[in-house]
Amino acid sequence: MVYDIAIIGGGIVGLATGMKILKNRPDIKIAVIEKENQLAKHQTGNNSGVIHSGLYYKPGSLKATNCIRGYHELVEFCETEKIPYEITGKVVVATREEQKPLLENLLKRGLENGLTGTRAITLEELKEYEPHCHGVAAIHVPQTGIVDYHQVALAYGRKIIQKGGEIFLNHKVLEINQRNSINYIETSKKTFEAKLVINCAGLYSDKVARLTDSSIEDVKIIPFRGEYYKLKKEKEYLVKNLIYPVPDPNFPFLGVHFTRMKKGGVEAGPNAVLAFRREGYKKSQINIPELAETLAWPGFQKVAAKYWKTGFGELYRSFSKAAFTKALQELIPEIQESDLVDGGAGVRAQACDRSGGLLDDFAIRESQFAINVLNAPSPAATSSLSIGGTVAEMALKHFD
Ligand SMILES: Cc1cc2nc3c(=O)[nH]c(=O)nc-3n(C[C@H](O)[C@H](O)[C@H](O)COP(=O)(O)OP(=O)(O)OC[C@H]3O[C@@H](n4cnc5c(N)ncnc54)[C@H](O)[C@@H]3O)c2cc1C
C-alpha cells in the first residue's frame, strides 16, 4: 500500500491538515502516524484552552492572519459539530503605571488586526467585568473564547476516519528514506510508504524534519514547560472569565493569567521554564542527551544570555509557590497561596534558530517530498484550521 500522504503527528495541526486535505480531495489516501496510544496527548491536550482573538500578533504576520481566519473557522466548526465553546471576552490589565504605554500599544495592534469592539475600559468597568481584579488601566477584548482543544482535535480525527483516512497510534517514526520518489517511513511497528510526508510532530518537528531532509539544520525546538495552578473550587468566584497581564515585551510568552476552562475550573498560569526533556511535564523529568543538545545549541546560548533575568524569575516561581502567588496577586490581590492547588503542566515547542532568535512566527517549509511545520506555538490551536488549510493547499499541489 503506497499512501499519497503520510502525516506525522496526531496533534491538532496534523489532524486539521488531514481533515482539510480529505475535505478537498476525498480520493487522496492518507495515513496519520502518531507515536502515542492516543491523539492530542502533548501540546494540544495540555494547553490553556483559549480561543485567541489575534490581539498580540504583528499585523500581516502568519500568526495574525492565521489566528483571525482560524478563529472564525474554529467557531463555525464548534457550532456545526456541537463542540461546547464560549465567547467569554477577556480583560488585559496593567497593574503598574509603567505598563500603560505597553497596554496602549497592544490596543493599537489589536485594532490594526481588525478587532472591532476591543477597547480601553475604565477601572469601574474593569470591576464590572472582574470584580476581584486590581489594575491601573485595562482593555477588554470581546472576541476571546474558551474551548477544550482535546475535544476539537478528536473531532478532526473522527472526520478523517469518516472520509476514509487512516490513523495509526503507537507508531513512532524512527527513520525516513526516499527512493524512486517514495518516502519509506520506518516506525516502531512497521514501514509506511508515502509519496509525500507532512511533518506535524510538534516538540519533535525539528528531529522529524531532519529525517526528511538532513540539510534542515538551522532550527532547534527548545521545550518550555508551562506550569499551572488551579483555584480551589470555593475560590473560583474570584475569576469570572479570563484575566491577562500586559505581556513583557522582552519575553515571548504572555505571562501568568487566569483562565476559566471550558472543561471546568479556573487555571492560573502557565509560567515558562526550560524543560529538561522535550516531553518533561515535571521538574524531575530529565533527558540528558536532549538537555545537552539544547544547551549546546548556539541559538539557545544567545537566548539564555538575552532572557536570563526573566528566565530566573520564572524558574524561581516554578520552585516557590509563594513567589507564583505573589505574581498572581498583582492581578487579584486577595488570592492566597492556600487558594491554589497543583494544576499540571504543558510543554511548548518553540523553534529557535542558530543565531539566537526564538522564531516569532509560524514556520512551514516545503521540499520535494515533504512539508515540515517547523514552528507552531500558540496560537496554533486557535489557528489550526487555517494552518491546516494552508498546508493542505501546499500538499495538494503535489497531486495536481
Ligand atoms: C502550556 C500551553 C498553553 C497553550 N495555550 C494555548 C491557547 O490557549 N490557545 C492556543 O491557540 N494555543 C495554545 N497553545 C499552543 C497550542 O497548544 C499548540 O500550538 C498546538 O497544540 C500545536 O499542535 P501540534 O499538532 O503542532 O503539536 P502537538 O499537539 O504537540 O502534536 C504533535 C504530535 O506529534 C507526535 N509525534 C512527535 N514525534 C513523533 C514521531 N517521531 N512519530 C510519531 N508521532 C510523533 C506527538 O506525540 C504529538 O501527538 C498552548 C501550548 C502550551 C504548551
Coordinates of C-alpha atoms and ligand atoms in Angstrom, one line a residue:
M1 CA 0.0 0.0 0.0
V2 CA 1.5 3.3 -1.0
Y3 CA -0.2 6.3 0.7
D4 CA -0.4 9.6 -1.1
I5 CA 0.3 11.4 2.1
A6 CA 1.6 10.4 5.5
I7 CA 1.1 13.0 8.2
I8 CA 3.4 12.5 11.2
G9 CA 1.9 13.7 14.4
G10 CA -1.7 13.3 15.7
G11 CA -1.9 16.7 17.4
I12 CA -4.4 19.5 16.4
V13 CA -2.2 20.7 13.5
G14 CA -1.7 17.3 11.9
L15 CA -5.3 16.4 12.3
A16 CA -6.6 19.7 10.9
T17 CA -4.3 19.2 7.9
G18 CA -5.6 15.7 7.3
M19 CA -9.2 16.8 7.6
K20 CA -8.7 19.7 5.2
I21 CA -7.0 17.5 2.6
L22 CA -9.8 15.0 2.6
K23 CA -12.4 17.7 2.5
N24 CA -11.0 19.0 -0.7
R25 CA -9.8 15.7 -2.2
P26 CA -11.6 12.6 -0.7
D27 CA -9.7 10.4 -3.2
I28 CA -6.3 11.1 -1.6
K29 CA -5.0 8.2 0.6
I30 CA -3.9 9.5 3.9
A31 CA -2.2 7.9 6.9
V32 CA -1.8 9.8 10.2
I33 CA 1.1 8.3 12.2
E34 CA 1.2 9.0 15.9
K35 CA 3.7 7.6 18.4
E36 CA 1.3 7.8 21.4
N37 CA -1.6 5.4 22.2
Q38 CA -4.0 8.4 21.9
L39 CA -4.4 11.5 19.8
A40 CA -3.6 15.0 21.1
K41 CA -1.6 13.9 24.1
H42 CA 1.1 16.6 24.1
Q43 CA 0.7 20.4 23.4
T44 CA -2.9 20.0 22.1
G45 CA -4.0 18.2 25.2
N46 CA -2.2 20.4 27.8
N47 CA -2.9 24.0 26.8
S48 CA -4.9 26.8 28.2
G49 CA -7.9 26.3 26.0
V50 CA -8.2 29.9 24.9
I51 CA -9.7 30.8 21.5
H52 CA -7.3 33.7 20.9
S53 CA -8.6 36.8 19.1
G54 CA -5.5 37.9 17.3
L55 CA -4.7 40.7 19.7
Y56 CA -1.0 40.2 20.2
Y57 CA 0.5 39.4 16.8
K58 CA 2.4 41.6 14.4
P59 CA -0.1 42.8 11.7
G60 CA 0.4 40.8 8.5
S61 CA 2.3 38.0 10.2
L62 CA 1.3 34.4 9.7
K63 CA 0.2 34.3 13.4
A64 CA -2.1 37.3 12.9
T65 CA -3.6 36.2 9.6
N66 CA -4.0 32.5 10.6
C67 CA -5.3 33.3 14.1
I68 CA -8.0 35.6 12.8
R69 CA -9.0 33.3 9.9
G70 CA -8.7 30.2 12.2
Y71 CA -10.7 31.8 14.9
H72 CA -13.8 32.1 12.6
E73 CA -13.4 28.7 11.1
L74 CA -13.0 27.1 14.6
V75 CA -16.1 28.8 16.0
E76 CA -18.1 27.6 12.9
F77 CA -16.7 24.1 13.3
C78 CA -17.7 24.0 17.0
E79 CA -21.2 25.2 16.1
T80 CA -21.7 22.6 13.4
E81 CA -20.1 19.8 15.3
K82 CA -21.8 20.8 18.6
I83 CA -18.5 21.1 20.5
P84 CA -19.0 23.2 23.6
Y85 CA -17.3 26.6 23.4
E86 CA -18.0 30.0 24.8
I87 CA -17.1 33.5 23.7
T88 CA -16.3 34.9 27.1
G89 CA -14.2 38.0 26.3
K90 CA -11.1 38.8 28.3
V91 CA -9.5 41.7 30.1
V92 CA -5.8 42.6 29.8
V93 CA -4.8 44.6 32.8
A94 CA -1.9 46.9 33.6
T95 CA -1.0 46.7 37.3
R96 CA 1.8 49.3 37.2
E97 CA 2.0 52.8 35.7
E98 CA 4.9 51.9 33.5
Q99 CA 2.8 49.2 31.8
K100 CA 0.3 51.8 30.5
P101 CA 2.1 52.6 27.2
L102 CA 2.6 48.9 26.5
L103 CA -1.1 48.4 27.0
E104 CA -1.9 51.2 24.7
N105 CA 0.4 49.7 22.0
L106 CA -1.4 46.4 22.5
L107 CA -4.7 48.0 21.9
K108 CA -3.4 49.7 18.8
R109 CA -2.1 46.4 17.5
G110 CA -5.4 44.7 18.1
L111 CA -7.3 47.4 16.3
E112 CA -4.8 47.1 13.4
N113 CA -5.6 43.4 13.3
G114 CA -9.3 44.3 12.9
L115 CA -10.6 43.5 16.4
T116 CA -13.8 45.5 16.5
G117 CA -15.1 46.2 19.9
T118 CA -11.8 45.8 21.6
R119 CA -11.4 49.0 23.7
A120 CA -9.9 50.6 26.7
I121 CA -12.2 50.4 29.7
T122 CA -12.4 52.4 32.9
L123 CA -11.5 50.9 36.2
E124 CA -15.2 50.9 37.2
E125 CA -15.9 48.8 34.1
L126 CA -13.0 46.5 35.0
K127 CA -14.7 45.9 38.3
E128 CA -17.9 45.0 36.5
Y129 CA -16.1 42.5 34.2
E130 CA -13.8 41.1 37.0
P131 CA -14.9 42.3 40.5
H132 CA -11.8 41.0 42.2
C133 CA -9.2 42.2 39.8
H134 CA -6.9 45.2 40.5
G135 CA -5.3 47.4 37.9
V136 CA -4.3 50.9 36.9
A137 CA -5.6 50.5 33.3
A138 CA -7.3 47.8 31.3
I139 CA -8.6 46.8 27.9
H140 CA -11.5 44.5 27.1
V141 CA -11.3 42.0 24.2
P142 CA -14.8 40.7 23.5
Q143 CA -13.8 38.1 20.9
T144 CA -11.8 35.8 23.1
G145 CA -13.3 32.5 24.0
I146 CA -12.7 29.1 25.6
V147 CA -12.9 25.6 24.3
D148 CA -11.4 22.2 25.1
Y149 CA -8.9 21.6 22.2
H150 CA -8.5 17.9 23.1
Q151 CA -12.2 17.5 22.1
V152 CA -11.7 19.7 19.0
A153 CA -8.7 17.5 17.9
L154 CA -10.6 14.3 18.4
A155 CA -13.5 15.7 16.3
Y156 CA -10.9 16.4 13.5
G157 CA -9.7 12.8 13.9
R158 CA -13.2 11.4 13.5
K159 CA -13.7 13.4 10.3
I160 CA -10.5 11.9 8.9
I161 CA -11.8 8.4 9.6
Q162 CA -15.2 9.2 8.2
K163 CA -13.6 10.4 4.9
G164 CA -11.6 7.2 4.6
G165 CA -8.3 8.3 6.1
E166 CA -6.4 6.0 8.5
I167 CA -4.9 6.8 11.9
F168 CA -2.2 4.7 13.3
L169 CA -1.5 5.1 17.0
N170 CA 1.6 3.6 18.8
H171 CA 3.7 4.1 15.7
K172 CA 6.8 6.2 16.4
V173 CA 8.6 7.4 13.3
L174 CA 12.2 6.5 13.5
E175 CA 13.7 6.9 10.0
I176 CA 12.7 8.2 6.6
N177 CA 14.4 7.2 3.4
Q178 CA 13.5 8.4 -0.1
R179 CA 13.8 6.0 -3.1
N180 CA 12.2 6.4 -6.5
S181 CA 10.0 9.3 -5.4
I182 CA 8.6 7.3 -2.5
N183 CA 9.2 8.0 1.2
Y184 CA 9.8 4.9 3.3
I185 CA 8.8 5.8 6.8
E186 CA 10.1 3.3 9.3
T187 CA 8.2 3.3 12.6
S188 CA 8.4 1.3 15.8
K189 CA 5.9 -1.1 14.3
K190 CA 6.1 -1.2 10.5
T191 CA 7.3 0.7 7.5
F192 CA 4.9 3.0 5.6
E193 CA 5.3 4.1 2.0
A194 CA 4.0 7.5 1.0
K195 CA 4.5 9.9 -1.9
L196 CA 4.5 13.0 0.4
V197 CA 5.3 13.4 4.1
I198 CA 3.8 16.2 6.2
N199 CA 5.6 16.7 9.5
C200 CA 3.4 18.0 12.3
A201 CA 5.4 16.4 15.1
G202 CA 5.3 19.4 17.5
L203 CA 8.0 19.0 20.1
Y204 CA 9.9 16.7 17.7
S205 CA 9.3 18.6 14.5
D206 CA 12.9 19.6 14.1
K207 CA 14.0 15.9 14.5
V208 CA 11.4 14.6 12.1
A209 CA 12.3 17.4 9.6
R210 CA 15.9 16.2 9.6
L211 CA 14.7 12.7 8.8
T212 CA 13.0 14.1 5.7
D213 CA 16.0 16.3 4.7
S214 CA 19.3 16.1 6.6
S215 CA 20.2 19.7 5.5
I216 CA 17.5 21.2 7.7
E217 CA 19.9 22.1 10.5
D218 CA 19.1 25.7 11.1
V219 CA 16.3 25.3 13.7
K220 CA 16.0 23.5 17.0
I221 CA 13.0 23.1 19.2
I222 CA 13.5 24.4 22.7
P223 CA 10.9 23.0 25.1
F224 CA 9.4 25.5 27.6
R225 CA 7.3 23.9 30.3
G226 CA 4.3 25.9 31.4
E227 CA 3.1 25.1 34.9
Y228 CA -0.4 25.7 36.2
Y229 CA -2.1 26.0 39.5
K230 CA -5.9 25.7 39.8
L231 CA -8.1 27.7 42.0
K232 CA -9.8 25.7 44.7
K233 CA -13.5 25.2 43.9
E234 CA -14.6 27.5 46.7
K235 CA -12.3 30.3 45.3
E236 CA -13.4 30.1 41.7
Y237 CA -15.7 33.0 42.2
L238 CA -12.6 35.3 42.2
V239 CA -12.4 34.9 38.4
K240 CA -15.4 35.4 36.1
N241 CA -13.7 34.8 32.8
L242 CA -10.2 35.5 31.6
I243 CA -7.7 37.9 33.2
Y244 CA -4.4 38.6 31.5
P245 CA -1.4 40.7 32.4
V246 CA 0.3 43.1 30.0
P247 CA 2.9 40.8 28.4
D248 CA 6.6 41.6 29.0
P249 CA 7.8 42.8 25.6
N250 CA 11.2 41.3 26.4
F251 CA 9.8 37.8 26.7
P252 CA 8.0 35.7 24.1
F253 CA 5.2 34.4 26.4
L254 CA 2.1 36.0 27.7
G255 CA 2.7 35.9 31.4
V256 CA 0.7 34.0 34.0
H257 CA -3.0 34.6 33.6
F258 CA -6.3 33.4 34.9
T259 CA -8.5 31.3 32.6
R260 CA -11.9 29.8 33.2
M261 CA -11.7 26.4 31.5
K262 CA -14.5 25.0 29.3
K263 CA -13.9 21.6 30.9
G264 CA -14.4 23.2 34.3
G265 CA -12.3 25.0 36.9
V266 CA -10.1 28.1 36.8
E267 CA -6.4 27.8 35.9
A268 CA -3.7 30.2 36.9
G269 CA -0.6 30.1 34.8
P270 CA 1.3 29.0 32.8
N271 CA 4.8 30.2 33.6
A272 CA 7.6 29.4 31.2
V273 CA 10.7 27.5 32.3
L274 CA 13.2 25.5 30.2
A275 CA 12.1 21.8 30.3
F276 CA 15.0 19.4 30.8
R277 CA 13.2 16.9 28.5
R278 CA 11.0 17.7 25.4
E279 CA 8.0 15.9 27.0
G280 CA 9.1 16.7 30.5
Y281 CA 5.9 17.6 32.4
K282 CA 7.5 17.5 35.8
K283 CA 10.6 19.3 37.1
S284 CA 12.1 15.9 38.0
Q285 CA 11.9 14.6 34.4
I286 CA 15.3 14.9 32.7
N287 CA 16.7 13.5 29.5
I288 CA 20.4 14.1 29.5
P289 CA 21.0 13.8 25.7
E290 CA 18.1 16.1 24.9
L291 CA 19.1 18.6 27.6
A292 CA 22.7 18.5 26.4
E293 CA 21.5 19.2 22.8
T294 CA 19.5 22.2 23.9
L295 CA 22.4 23.7 26.0
A296 CA 24.9 23.1 23.1
W297 CA 22.7 24.8 20.5
P298 CA 24.3 28.2 19.7
G299 CA 20.9 29.9 19.4
F300 CA 19.9 28.7 22.9
Q301 CA 23.0 30.2 24.4
K302 CA 22.1 33.5 22.9
V303 CA 18.5 33.2 24.1
A304 CA 19.8 32.4 27.6
A305 CA 22.0 35.5 27.6
K306 CA 19.1 37.6 26.4
Y307 CA 16.4 36.4 28.7
W308 CA 18.4 35.2 31.7
K309 CA 16.9 37.7 34.1
T310 CA 13.3 36.9 33.2
G311 CA 14.2 33.2 33.0
F312 CA 15.5 33.1 36.5
G313 CA 12.3 34.9 37.8
E314 CA 10.2 32.2 36.0
L315 CA 12.4 29.4 37.5
Y316 CA 12.1 30.9 41.0
R317 CA 8.3 31.0 40.6
S318 CA 8.4 27.4 39.5
F319 CA 10.1 26.3 42.7
S320 CA 8.4 28.7 45.0
K321 CA 4.6 28.7 45.3
A322 CA 4.8 31.8 47.4
A323 CA 6.5 33.7 44.5
F324 CA 4.0 32.3 42.0
T325 CA 1.2 33.5 44.3
K326 CA 2.8 36.9 44.5
A327 CA 2.8 37.2 40.7
L328 CA -0.9 36.3 40.7
Q329 CA -1.6 38.8 43.5
E330 CA -0.6 41.6 41.1
L331 CA -3.9 40.9 39.3
I332 CA -6.0 39.6 42.1
P333 CA -4.6 40.9 45.4
E334 CA -6.8 38.8 47.6
I335 CA -5.5 35.4 46.3
Q336 CA -3.7 33.4 48.9
E337 CA -1.2 30.5 48.5
S338 CA -3.7 28.2 50.2
D339 CA -6.3 29.0 47.4
L340 CA -4.1 27.3 44.8
V341 CA -3.8 23.6 44.1
D342 CA -1.5 21.9 41.6
G343 CA -2.8 22.1 38.0
G344 CA -0.4 20.1 35.9
A345 CA 1.7 21.4 33.1
G346 CA 2.1 21.7 29.3
V347 CA 5.3 21.9 27.3
R348 CA 5.6 24.5 24.4
A349 CA 7.6 23.6 21.3
Q350 CA 9.4 26.9 20.5
A351 CA 11.7 26.9 17.5
C352 CA 15.0 28.7 17.9
D353 CA 17.4 29.5 15.1
R354 CA 21.2 29.3 15.2
S355 CA 21.7 32.9 15.8
G356 CA 19.5 33.0 18.9
G357 CA 16.2 34.2 17.6
L358 CA 13.2 32.5 19.0
L359 CA 11.1 32.2 15.9
D360 CA 8.3 34.6 16.4
D361 CA 6.1 33.5 13.6
F362 CA 4.7 30.2 12.4
A363 CA 7.1 28.4 10.1
I364 CA 6.3 25.9 7.3
R365 CA 9.0 24.7 5.0
E366 CA 8.4 22.7 1.8
S367 CA 10.8 20.4 -0.1
Q368 CA 10.2 18.0 -3.0
F369 CA 9.0 15.1 -0.8
A370 CA 8.0 16.8 2.4
I371 CA 6.2 19.7 4.1
N372 CA 7.6 20.5 7.5
V373 CA 5.6 22.5 10.0
L374 CA 8.7 23.7 12.0
N375 CA 7.1 26.2 14.4
A376 CA 3.5 26.1 15.5
P377 CA 3.4 27.5 19.0
S378 CA 0.4 29.5 20.5
P379 CA -2.0 30.5 18.9
A380 CA -1.7 27.4 16.7
A381 CA -4.6 25.6 18.3
T382 CA -6.9 28.6 17.6
S383 CA -5.3 28.8 14.1
S384 CA -5.4 25.1 13.4
L385 CA -8.0 25.1 10.6
S386 CA -6.3 27.9 8.9
I387 CA -2.8 26.4 9.2
G388 CA -4.3 23.0 8.2
G389 CA -5.9 24.7 5.2
T390 CA -2.6 26.3 4.1
V391 CA -0.6 23.1 4.4
A392 CA -3.4 21.1 2.7
E393 CA -3.2 23.5 -0.3
M394 CA 0.6 23.2 -0.4
A395 CA 0.2 19.4 -0.3
L396 CA -2.5 19.1 -2.9
K397 CA -0.3 21.0 -5.4
H398 CA 1.9 17.8 -5.4
F399 CA -1.1 15.9 -6.8
D400 CA -2.5 18.3 -9.4
Ligands
LIG1 C1 1.1 25.4 28.1 C2 0.5 25.7 26.8 C3 -0.6 26.6 26.6 C4 -1.1 27.0 25.4 N1 -2.2 27.7 25.3 C5 -2.8 27.9 24.1 C6 -4.1 28.5 24.0 O1 -4.7 28.9 25.0 N2 -4.6 28.8 22.7 C7 -3.9 28.4 21.6 O2 -4.4 28.6 20.5 N3 -2.7 27.7 21.7 C8 -2.2 27.4 22.9 N4 -1.0 26.7 23.0 C9 -0.4 26.3 21.8 C10 -1.1 25.0 21.1 O3 -1.4 24.1 22.1 C11 -0.1 24.4 20.2 O4 0.4 25.4 19.3 C12 -0.7 23.3 19.3 O5 -1.3 22.3 20.2 C13 0.3 22.6 18.5 O6 -0.3 21.5 17.9 P1 0.7 20.4 17.2 O7 -0.3 19.5 16.5 O8 1.6 21.2 16.3 O9 1.5 19.7 18.3 P2 1.2 18.6 19.3 O10 -0.2 18.7 19.9 O11 2.3 18.5 20.3 O12 1.2 17.3 18.4 C14 2.4 16.7 17.9 C15 2.2 15.2 17.9 O13 3.3 14.6 17.2 C16 3.6 13.4 17.8 N5 4.9 13.0 17.4 C17 6.1 13.6 17.8 N6 7.2 12.9 17.3 C18 6.7 11.8 16.6 C19 7.3 10.7 16.0 N7 8.6 10.6 15.9 N8 6.4 9.8 15.4 C20 5.1 9.9 15.5 N9 4.5 10.9 16.2 C21 5.2 11.9 16.7 C22 3.4 13.7 19.3 O14 3.2 12.5 20.1 C23 2.2 14.6 19.3 O15 1.0 13.9 19.4 C24 -0.5 26.4 24.2 C25 0.6 25.5 24.3 C26 1.0 25.1 25.6 C27 2.1 24.1 25.7

